[in-house]
Coordinates of C-alpha atoms in Angstrom, one line a residue:
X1 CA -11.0 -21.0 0.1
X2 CA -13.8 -18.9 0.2
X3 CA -13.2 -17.9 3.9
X4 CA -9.9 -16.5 2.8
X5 CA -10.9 -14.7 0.1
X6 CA -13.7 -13.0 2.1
X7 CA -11.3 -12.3 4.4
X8 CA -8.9 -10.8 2.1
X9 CA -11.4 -8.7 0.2
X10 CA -12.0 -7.3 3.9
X11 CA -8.6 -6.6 4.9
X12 CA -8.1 -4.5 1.4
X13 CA -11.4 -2.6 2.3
X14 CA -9.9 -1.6 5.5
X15 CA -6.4 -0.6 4.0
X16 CA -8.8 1.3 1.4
X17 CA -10.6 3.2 4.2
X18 CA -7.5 4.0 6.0
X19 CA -5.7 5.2 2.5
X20 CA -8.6 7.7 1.8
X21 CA -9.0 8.7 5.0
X22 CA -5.3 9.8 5.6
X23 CA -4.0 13.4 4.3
X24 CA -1.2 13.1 1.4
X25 CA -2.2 9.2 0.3
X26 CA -4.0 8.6 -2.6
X27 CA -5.5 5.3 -4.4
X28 CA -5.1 5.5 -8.0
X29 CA -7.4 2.8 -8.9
X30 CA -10.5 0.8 -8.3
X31 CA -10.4 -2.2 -5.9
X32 CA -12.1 -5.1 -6.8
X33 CA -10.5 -7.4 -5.2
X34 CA -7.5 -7.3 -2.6
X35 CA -4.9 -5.5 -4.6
X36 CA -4.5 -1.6 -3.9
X37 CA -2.5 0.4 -5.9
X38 CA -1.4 3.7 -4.0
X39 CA 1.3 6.7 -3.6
X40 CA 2.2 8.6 -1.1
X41 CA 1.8 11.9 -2.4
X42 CA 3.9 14.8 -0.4
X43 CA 2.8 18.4 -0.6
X44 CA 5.4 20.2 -3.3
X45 CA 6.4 17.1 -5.0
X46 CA 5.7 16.0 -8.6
X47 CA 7.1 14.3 -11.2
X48 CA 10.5 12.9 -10.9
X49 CA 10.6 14.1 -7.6
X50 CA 7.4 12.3 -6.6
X51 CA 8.6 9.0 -8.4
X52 CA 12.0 9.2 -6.5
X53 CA 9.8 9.3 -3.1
X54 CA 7.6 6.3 -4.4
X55 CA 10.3 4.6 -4.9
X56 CA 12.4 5.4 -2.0
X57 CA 10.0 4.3 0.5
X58 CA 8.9 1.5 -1.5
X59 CA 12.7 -0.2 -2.0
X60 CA 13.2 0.7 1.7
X61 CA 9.9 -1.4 3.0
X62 CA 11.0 -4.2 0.4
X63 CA 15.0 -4.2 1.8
X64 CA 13.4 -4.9 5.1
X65 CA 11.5 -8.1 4.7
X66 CA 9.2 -7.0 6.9
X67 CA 6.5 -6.7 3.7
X68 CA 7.1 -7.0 -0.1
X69 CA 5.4 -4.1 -2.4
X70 CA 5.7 -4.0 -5.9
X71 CA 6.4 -0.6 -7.6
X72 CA 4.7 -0.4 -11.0
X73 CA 4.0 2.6 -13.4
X74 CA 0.3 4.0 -13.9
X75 CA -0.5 7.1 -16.5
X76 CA 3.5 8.1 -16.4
X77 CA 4.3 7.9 -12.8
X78 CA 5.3 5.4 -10.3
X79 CA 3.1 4.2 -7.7
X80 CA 2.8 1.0 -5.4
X81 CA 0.6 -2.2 -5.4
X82 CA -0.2 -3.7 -2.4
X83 CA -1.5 -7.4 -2.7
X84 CA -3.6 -9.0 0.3
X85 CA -3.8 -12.7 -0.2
X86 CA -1.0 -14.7 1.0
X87 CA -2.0 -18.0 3.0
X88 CA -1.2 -16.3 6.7
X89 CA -2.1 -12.7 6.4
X90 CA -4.7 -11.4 9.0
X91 CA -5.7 -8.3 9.9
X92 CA -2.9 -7.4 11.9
X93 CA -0.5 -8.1 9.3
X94 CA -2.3 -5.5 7.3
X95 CA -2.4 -2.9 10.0
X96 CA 1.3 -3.5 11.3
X97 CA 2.0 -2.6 6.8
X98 CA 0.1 0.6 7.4
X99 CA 2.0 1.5 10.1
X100 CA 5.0 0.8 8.4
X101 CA 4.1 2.2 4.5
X102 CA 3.3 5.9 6.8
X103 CA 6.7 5.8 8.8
X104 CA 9.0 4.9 6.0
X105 CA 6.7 7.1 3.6
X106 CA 7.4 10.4 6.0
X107 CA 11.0 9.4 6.4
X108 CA 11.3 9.8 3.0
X109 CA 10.3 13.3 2.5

């Protein structure tokens, strides 16, 4: 158990890294643990606009099975939580949800 969890805790660092260090993503909150919550955030759009996009991409990743996110609201707007834990997730896994959360993301602007 505590190999996973070390593991985890690893794999939400990296997704952390990769968040800050790419233009137009943002992490709205400290990570502790494994879950990261995020937005993509667009130049030019805000508010209802903003949320719509969040969303957008959000349902789209969670229609495709490839990855489940769960959409929640922090300070008024909508943003999504990405959880790191289940039983069979390695690194790749995480990478190949990066890779998908940026394409569906820029498709949606």
């Amino acid at each position: 158990m505590q190999a996973r969890l070390r593991r985890d805790i690893e794999n939400a660092r990296w997704l952390v890294q990769e968040v800050l260090a790419t233009p137009g993503w943002k992490l709205l909150a400290p990570v502790p643990l494994q879950t990261l919550c995020l937005r993509h955030e667009p130049e030019g759009l805000a508010g209802e606009a903003l949320d719509r996009h969040t969303l957008g991409w959000a349902e789209t990743i969670n229609r495709s099975g490839k990855a489940y996110l769960t959409p929640a609201i922090l300070d008024g707007g909508w943003m999504v939580r990405v959880s790191i834990g289940a039983l069979p997730t390695e690194r790749e896994h995480v990478e190949a949800l990066w890779r998908l959360m940026r394409e569906e993301a820029a498709a949606a602007s």
